[in-house]
mmCIF file of C-alpha atoms in Angstrom:
data_model
loop_
_atom_site.group_PDB
_atom_site.id
_atom_site.type_symbol
_atom_site.label_atom_id
_atom_site.label_comp_id
_atom_site.label_asym_id
_atom_site.label_seq_id
_atom_site.Cartn_x
_atom_site.Cartn_y
_atom_site.Cartn_z
ATOM 1 C CA MET A 1 4.692 24.132 -10.323
ATOM 2 C CA THR A 2 4.513 22.657 -6.680
ATOM 3 C CA GLU A 3 2.455 19.731 -8.540
ATOM 4 C CA LEU A 4 5.103 18.611 -10.936
ATOM 5 C CA LEU A 5 7.754 18.918 -8.121
ATOM 6 C CA ARG A 6 5.633 16.536 -6.343
ATOM 7 C CA ALA A 7 5.056 14.528 -9.186
ATOM 8 C CA ASN A 8 9.309 14.574 -9.595
ATOM 9 C CA GLY A 9 9.854 14.260 -6.551
ATOM 10 C CA ASN A 10 7.445 10.559 -6.061
ATOM 11 C CA ARG A 11 9.255 9.905 -9.342
ATOM 12 C CA MET A 12 12.717 10.528 -8.116
ATOM 13 C CA GLY A 13 11.786 8.383 -4.764
ATOM 14 C CA LYS A 14 11.242 5.399 -6.585
ATOM 15 C CA ASN A 15 14.345 5.507 -9.389
ATOM 16 C CA ARG A 16 16.651 2.684 -8.728
ATOM 17 C CA VAL A 17 19.414 4.460 -10.909
ATOM 18 C CA LEU A 18 19.385 7.555 -7.954
ATOM 19 C CA TRP A 19 20.103 4.625 -5.137
ATOM 20 C CA ILE A 20 22.703 2.732 -6.718
ATOM 21 C CA SER A 21 24.569 5.696 -7.742
ATOM 22 C CA LEU A 22 24.003 6.830 -4.672
ATOM 23 C CA LEU A 23 25.476 4.353 -2.651
ATOM 24 C CA ALA A 24 28.250 4.149 -5.289
ATOM 25 C CA ALA A 25 29.149 7.976 -4.569
ATOM 26 C CA VAL A 26 28.848 7.072 -0.536
ATOM 27 C CA ALA A 27 31.560 3.888 -1.236
ATOM 28 C CA LEU A 28 33.847 5.957 -2.738
ATOM 29 C CA GLU A 29 34.136 8.673 -0.336
ATOM 30 C CA LEU A 30 33.980 6.076 2.363
ATOM 31 C CA PHE A 31 37.311 3.866 0.109
ATOM 32 C CA ILE A 32 39.276 7.404 -0.197
ATOM 33 C CA VAL A 33 39.148 8.290 3.289
ATOM 34 C CA LEU A 34 39.235 4.715 5.109
ATOM 35 C CA ASN A 35 42.627 4.413 2.547
ATOM 36 C CA GLY A 36 43.542 7.631 3.987
ATOM 37 C CA CYS A 37 43.153 6.391 7.512
ATOM 38 C CA ARG A 38 45.036 3.555 6.660
ATOM 39 C CA GLN A 39 47.935 5.497 5.765
ATOM 40 C CA ALA A 40 48.022 7.366 8.558
ATOM 41 C CA ALA A 41 48.374 4.286 11.227
ATOM 42 C CA MET A 42 50.512 2.768 9.072
ATOM 43 C CA ASP A 43 53.308 5.789 8.512
ATOM 44 C CA THR A 44 56.499 5.209 10.621
ATOM 45 C CA ASN A 45 58.049 9.002 9.543
ATOM 46 C CA GLY A 46 56.741 11.099 11.501
ATOM 47 C CA TYR A 47 54.257 12.997 8.516
ATOM 48 C CA GLU A 48 51.813 14.841 9.120
ATOM 49 C CA TRP A 49 48.082 13.763 7.898
ATOM 50 C CA SER A 50 45.317 15.630 7.794
ATOM 51 C CA LEU A 51 41.183 15.030 7.130
ATOM 52 C CA ASP A 52 41.534 17.681 4.237
ATOM 53 C CA GLN A 53 44.144 15.763 2.159
ATOM 54 C CA PHE A 54 41.259 13.219 1.351
ATOM 55 C CA TYR A 55 37.858 14.769 2.281
ATOM 56 C CA PHE A 56 37.725 16.801 -1.228
ATOM 57 C CA ASP A 57 38.733 13.792 -3.237
ATOM 58 C CA ALA A 58 35.865 12.371 -4.466
ATOM 59 C CA GLY A 59 34.662 16.087 -6.139
ATOM 60 C CA PRO A 60 35.849 15.903 -9.434
ATOM 61 C CA VAL A 61 34.051 13.049 -10.517
ATOM 62 C CA LEU A 62 30.815 13.132 -7.943
ATOM 63 C CA GLY A 63 29.062 15.329 -11.132
ATOM 64 C CA LEU A 64 29.522 11.504 -13.029
ATOM 65 C CA PHE A 65 26.880 9.684 -10.625
ATOM 66 C CA PHE A 66 24.300 12.407 -11.011
ATOM 67 C CA ALA A 67 24.645 12.952 -14.333
ATOM 68 C CA LEU A 68 23.952 9.695 -15.167
ATOM 69 C CA VAL A 69 20.431 10.136 -12.638
ATOM 70 C CA LEU A 70 19.512 13.031 -14.722
ATOM 71 C CA GLY A 71 20.672 12.007 -18.008
ATOM 72 C CA MET A 72 17.795 9.224 -17.311
ATOM 73 C CA PHE A 73 15.227 10.889 -15.893
ATOM 74 C CA LEU A 74 15.637 13.800 -18.220
ATOM 75 C CA GLY A 75 15.206 11.588 -21.393
ATOM 76 C CA THR A 76 12.735 9.955 -20.129
ATOM 77 C CA GLU A 77 10.412 12.961 -20.768
ATOM 78 C CA TYR A 78 10.022 12.561 -24.266
ATOM 79 C CA SER A 79 10.323 9.195 -24.458
ATOM 80 C CA ASP A 80 7.334 8.500 -21.943
ATOM 81 C CA GLY A 81 4.934 10.967 -23.331
ATOM 82 C CA THR A 82 5.351 12.623 -19.812
ATOM 83 C CA LEU A 83 5.951 15.941 -21.269
ATOM 84 C CA ARG A 84 3.154 16.528 -23.190
ATOM 85 C CA ASN A 85 1.150 15.441 -20.837
ATOM 86 C CA LYS A 86 2.364 18.420 -18.751
ATOM 87 C CA LEU A 87 1.350 21.266 -21.233
ATOM 88 C CA VAL A 88 -1.425 19.957 -21.693
ATOM 89 C CA VAL A 89 -3.086 19.867 -18.671
ATOM 90 C CA GLY A 90 -2.242 23.732 -18.558
ATOM 91 C CA HIS A 91 1.299 23.959 -17.292
ATOM 92 C CA THR A 92 3.718 26.548 -18.714
ATOM 93 C CA ARG A 93 6.719 25.686 -20.678
ATOM 94 C CA ARG A 94 9.047 27.660 -18.116
ATOM 95 C CA GLU A 95 6.971 26.033 -15.066
ATOM 96 C CA VAL A 96 8.277 22.406 -16.481
ATOM 97 C CA TYR A 97 11.887 23.369 -17.260
ATOM 98 C CA LEU A 98 11.879 25.193 -13.734
ATOM 99 C CA ALA A 99 10.420 21.862 -12.233
ATOM 100 C CA GLN A 100 12.856 20.024 -14.062
ATOM 101 C CA LEU A 101 15.872 21.730 -13.012
ATOM 102 C CA VAL A 102 14.920 21.899 -9.483
ATOM 103 C CA THR A 103 14.701 18.273 -9.273
ATOM 104 C CA GLY A 104 17.688 18.152 -10.719
ATOM 105 C CA MET A 105 19.456 20.503 -8.342
ATOM 106 C CA GLY A 106 17.747 18.838 -5.511
ATOM 107 C CA VAL A 107 19.466 15.328 -6.685
ATOM 108 C CA ALA A 108 23.116 17.113 -6.788
ATOM 109 C CA ALA A 109 22.544 18.291 -3.037
ATOM 110 C CA LEU A 110 21.356 14.983 -1.763
ATOM 111 C CA PHE A 111 24.773 13.787 -3.728
ATOM 112 C CA THR A 112 27.033 16.562 -2.839
ATOM 113 C CA ALA A 113 25.192 16.385 1.179
ATOM 114 C CA ALA A 114 25.677 12.306 1.680
ATOM 115 C CA VAL A 115 29.418 12.089 0.039
ATOM 116 C CA PHE A 116 30.415 15.806 2.967
ATOM 117 C CA LEU A 117 28.950 13.367 5.972
ATOM 118 C CA ALA A 118 30.359 10.195 4.627
ATOM 119 C CA GLY A 119 33.555 11.780 4.669
ATOM 120 C CA MET A 120 33.820 12.462 8.395
ATOM 121 C CA VAL A 121 33.804 8.879 8.589
ATOM 122 C CA GLY A 122 37.715 9.752 8.546
ATOM 123 C CA ILE A 123 38.056 12.078 11.840
ATOM 124 C CA PRO A 124 39.080 9.175 14.671
ATOM 125 C CA GLY A 125 41.688 8.330 12.701
ATOM 126 C CA LEU A 126 42.537 11.753 10.670
ATOM 127 C CA GLY A 127 40.956 14.364 13.202
ATOM 128 C CA VAL A 128 38.965 17.123 12.471
ATOM 129 C CA TRP A 129 39.532 18.936 9.173
ATOM 130 C CA LYS A 130 42.868 21.556 9.681
ATOM 131 C CA MET A 131 40.544 24.174 7.179
ATOM 132 C CA GLY A 132 38.051 24.550 10.546
ATOM 133 C CA ALA A 133 34.456 24.567 10.466
ATOM 134 C CA GLY A 134 34.079 27.935 8.762
ATOM 135 C CA GLY A 135 36.212 26.830 5.717
ATOM 136 C CA VAL A 136 34.399 23.436 5.267
ATOM 137 C CA ALA A 137 30.855 25.452 5.391
ATOM 138 C CA LEU A 138 32.596 27.285 2.414
ATOM 139 C CA SER A 139 34.118 24.177 0.906
ATOM 140 C CA PHE A 140 30.578 22.646 1.100
ATOM 141 C CA LEU A 141 28.823 25.774 -0.190
ATOM 142 C CA VAL A 142 31.540 25.860 -3.280
ATOM 143 C CA SER A 143 30.942 22.327 -4.282
ATOM 144 C CA LEU A 144 27.387 22.743 -4.013
ATOM 145 C CA GLY A 145 27.706 25.844 -6.307
ATOM 146 C CA PHE A 146 29.577 23.848 -9.328
ATOM 147 C CA ASN A 147 27.133 20.450 -8.838
ATOM 148 C CA MET A 148 24.007 23.378 -9.726
ATOM 149 C CA ALA A 149 26.042 24.595 -12.412
ATOM 150 C CA LEU A 150 26.268 21.412 -13.650
ATOM 151 C CA THR A 151 22.716 20.589 -13.270
ATOM 152 C CA ALA A 152 21.905 23.324 -15.298
ATOM 153 C CA LEU A 153 24.182 22.795 -17.941
ATOM 154 C CA PHE A 154 22.689 19.353 -17.657
ATOM 155 C CA ALA A 155 18.914 20.384 -17.378
ATOM 156 C CA LEU A 156 19.693 22.514 -20.260
ATOM 157 C CA VAL A 157 21.060 19.082 -22.750
ATOM 158 C CA GLY A 158 17.440 17.362 -21.288
ATOM 159 C CA MET A 159 14.956 19.340 -21.802
ATOM 160 C CA LEU A 160 16.517 19.644 -25.621
ATOM 161 C CA SER A 161 17.069 16.468 -26.471
ATOM 162 C CA GLU A 162 14.106 14.078 -27.454
ATOM 163 C CA LYS A 163 15.931 10.692 -26.922
ATOM 164 C CA LYS A 164 16.501 9.026 -23.625
ATOM 165 C CA ALA A 165 19.494 6.916 -24.470
ATOM 166 C CA THR A 166 20.771 10.363 -26.247
ATOM 167 C CA THR A 167 20.544 12.399 -23.473
ATOM 168 C CA ALA A 168 22.165 9.968 -20.646
ATOM 169 C CA VAL A 169 24.981 9.523 -23.237
ATOM 170 C CA THR A 170 25.317 13.216 -23.832
ATOM 171 C CA VAL A 171 25.453 14.283 -20.101
ATOM 172 C CA ILE A 172 27.721 11.504 -19.301
ATOM 173 C CA LEU A 173 30.137 12.641 -21.947
ATOM 174 C CA LEU A 174 30.026 15.907 -21.671
ATOM 175 C CA PHE A 175 30.623 15.828 -17.905
ATOM 176 C CA LEU A 176 33.855 13.064 -18.980
ATOM 177 C CA ALA A 177 35.187 16.014 -21.549
ATOM 178 C CA MET A 178 34.565 18.562 -18.806
ATOM 179 C CA ALA A 179 36.516 16.846 -16.682
ATOM 180 C CA ALA A 180 39.401 15.726 -19.008
ATOM 181 C CA PHE A 181 40.168 19.389 -20.135
ATOM 182 C CA SER A 182 40.338 20.899 -16.661
ATOM 183 C CA SER A 183 42.612 17.529 -15.691
ATOM 184 C CA TRP A 184 44.714 18.331 -18.454
ATOM 185 C CA LEU A 185 44.216 22.074 -18.311
ATOM 186 C CA ASN A 186 45.258 22.017 -13.891
ATOM 187 C CA ALA A 187 48.728 19.398 -15.303
ATOM 188 C CA ARG A 188 49.923 22.132 -18.044
ATOM 189 C CA LEU A 189 49.574 24.838 -15.447
ATOM 190 C CA GLY A 190 52.185 22.593 -12.866
ATOM 191 C CA GLU A 191 54.563 22.336 -15.350
ATOM 192 C CA PRO A 192 57.688 24.326 -14.113
ATOM 193 C CA GLU A 193 59.000 27.402 -16.337
ATOM 194 C CA LEU A 194 62.299 26.068 -16.332
ATOM 195 C CA ASP A 195 63.631 22.474 -17.129
ATOM 196 C CA SER A 196 66.403 20.518 -15.409
ATOM 197 C CA GLY A 197 67.701 17.480 -17.124
ATOM 198 C CA ILE A 198 70.363 14.907 -16.089
ATOM 199 C CA ILE A 199 73.401 14.526 -17.954
ATOM 200 C CA ILE A 200 76.440 12.067 -17.725
ATOM 201 C CA THR A 201 79.644 13.407 -17.654
ATOM 202 C CA ALA A 202 83.624 12.309 -17.173
ATOM 203 C CA GLN A 203 82.522 13.204 -13.048
ATOM 204 C CA GLY A 204 79.444 11.135 -13.077
ATOM 205 C CA MET A 205 75.775 12.189 -13.257
ATOM 206 C CA GLN A 206 75.116 16.245 -13.003
ATOM 207 C CA TRP A 207 72.464 18.603 -13.588
ATOM 208 C CA SER A 208 72.138 20.096 -16.492
ATOM 209 C CA ASP A 209 71.816 24.227 -16.671
ATOM 210 C CA PRO A 210 67.525 25.163 -16.690
ATOM 211 C CA THR A 211 66.157 25.410 -19.880
ATOM 212 C CA PRO A 212 62.771 27.114 -20.913
ATOM 213 C CA ASN A 213 60.298 24.569 -20.511
ATOM 214 C CA PRO A 214 58.001 24.563 -24.162
ATOM 215 C CA ARG A 215 55.435 22.909 -22.031
ATOM 216 C CA TYR A 216 55.377 25.948 -19.396
ATOM 217 C CA ILE A 217 52.103 28.682 -19.944
ATOM 218 C CA GLY A 218 53.033 31.884 -19.130
ATOM 219 C CA GLY A 219 52.219 35.986 -19.397
ATOM 220 C CA ALA A 220 48.133 36.360 -20.098
ATOM 221 C CA MET A 221 47.637 33.027 -21.078
ATOM 222 C CA ARG A 222 48.638 31.539 -17.553
ATOM 223 C CA THR A 223 45.996 34.466 -16.137
ATOM 224 C CA PHE A 224 43.551 33.132 -18.501
ATOM 225 C CA CYS A 225 44.167 29.223 -17.882
ATOM 226 C CA GLN A 226 44.289 29.887 -14.218
ATOM 227 C CA PHE A 227 40.792 31.887 -14.445
ATOM 228 C CA LEU A 228 38.655 29.372 -16.450
ATOM 229 C CA MET A 229 40.475 26.524 -13.587
ATOM 230 C CA GLU A 230 38.980 28.662 -11.230
ATOM 231 C CA THR A 231 35.379 29.142 -12.816
ATOM 232 C CA MET A 232 34.521 25.666 -14.529
ATOM 233 C CA PRO A 233 32.676 23.705 -12.076
ATOM 234 C CA THR A 234 35.717 20.659 -12.844
ATOM 235 C CA GLY A 235 38.220 22.847 -12.495
ATOM 236 C CA GLN A 236 36.931 23.676 -9.224
ATOM 237 C CA ALA A 237 36.374 20.470 -8.141
ATOM 238 C CA ILE A 238 39.775 19.639 -9.287
ATOM 239 C CA LEU A 239 41.628 22.800 -7.092
ATOM 240 C CA LEU A 240 38.958 22.062 -4.438
ATOM 241 C CA ALA A 241 40.899 17.979 -3.884
ATOM 242 C CA ASN A 242 44.215 19.076 -4.323
ATOM 243 C CA GLN A 243 43.334 21.648 -1.406
ATOM 244 C CA GLU A 244 44.976 24.460 -4.231
ATOM 245 C CA LEU A 245 41.388 26.780 -4.530
ATOM 246 C CA PRO A 246 42.694 30.141 -3.963
ATOM 247 C CA GLN A 247 39.408 32.184 -4.389
ATOM 248 C CA PRO A 248 36.775 30.139 -3.084
ATOM 249 C CA LEU A 249 34.166 33.251 -2.753
ATOM 250 C CA LEU A 250 35.573 33.974 -6.901
ATOM 251 C CA SER A 251 34.495 30.374 -7.776
ATOM 252 C CA LEU A 252 31.345 30.441 -5.959
ATOM 253 C CA GLY A 253 30.115 33.693 -7.748
ATOM 254 C CA ALA A 254 31.194 32.377 -10.885
ATOM 255 C CA SER A 255 29.102 28.815 -10.594
ATOM 256 C CA VAL A 256 25.969 31.258 -9.213
ATOM 257 C CA VAL A 257 26.306 33.036 -12.372
ATOM 258 C CA LEU A 258 26.643 30.113 -14.800
ATOM 259 C CA THR A 259 23.926 28.657 -13.375
ATOM 260 C CA VAL A 260 21.660 31.483 -13.983
ATOM 261 C CA GLY A 261 23.146 32.035 -17.567
ATOM 262 C CA ILE A 262 22.901 28.490 -18.343
ATOM 263 C CA THR A 263 19.408 28.650 -16.932
ATOM 264 C CA LEU A 264 17.953 31.589 -19.288
ATOM 265 C CA VAL A 265 19.796 30.018 -22.060
ATOM 266 C CA GLY A 266 17.765 27.000 -21.705
ATOM 267 C CA LEU A 267 14.817 28.700 -21.129
ATOM 268 C CA GLY A 268 15.008 31.008 -24.087
ATOM 269 C CA LEU A 269 15.473 27.743 -26.079
ATOM 270 C CA PHE A 270 13.068 25.525 -24.808
ATOM 271 C CA GLU A 271 9.751 28.255 -25.174
ATOM 272 C CA LYS A 272 10.734 27.826 -29.108
ATOM 273 C CA LYS A 273 11.881 24.057 -29.463
ATOM 274 C CA ASP A 274 9.433 22.758 -31.497
ATOM 275 C CA LEU A 275 7.799 19.459 -29.422
ATOM 276 C CA LYS A 276 6.527 17.323 -31.558
#
């Protein structure tokens, strides 16, 4: 397996899509944080700004960058005949699958670390994190965790799809679908339980009596939706960006369970796949 990882590392090192995507992700983080510095410098109302408000904002879209990289990388295994060659020389299917997964995790870790380091450019303008070093370290682990879970999902798709274009498009669409669902779910959970509108009376505009909001999610369904947000990779990313992640350790544990579970499913399916 060491040989497989070394070969994958050499391929990744020469991968232009990887470096271009990494630069784009870092540029996005720099833009977000430096824009926050600009807002803080222009503020004349005494609002209390902090690095925490902007530091994690790139997280919800970070998966899109390495989804593109991994989709292209994994898709070439079939189209270039690389996968067949690895099996012919004696590597097992399990070794091949795990080598691809570990390579993908290395890419996800690289993107996560690069964005976290890039965000520190805001320290001179916004100060250090209010959450402290421990909070930053835990947030980094949570980010790393949900990105590993996404990688496991992308690896499953990539190792079962036989066409390069199909693999790349599928992993990107899968990420976008998960991100869109998490955004919608977060918006629904943010709906107030009661609505109050404005009515026009002879005395002018007045607030109407509060009425039940039909879009509000309550009861057991609300508990379930909140659990989904805290355990889905894209949901965790949104909550972390909004500084609303209530149980980081639960989210981290969920990412570990998802990563292991998806990997076991992928290994089982890949073992049975008919490789033409």
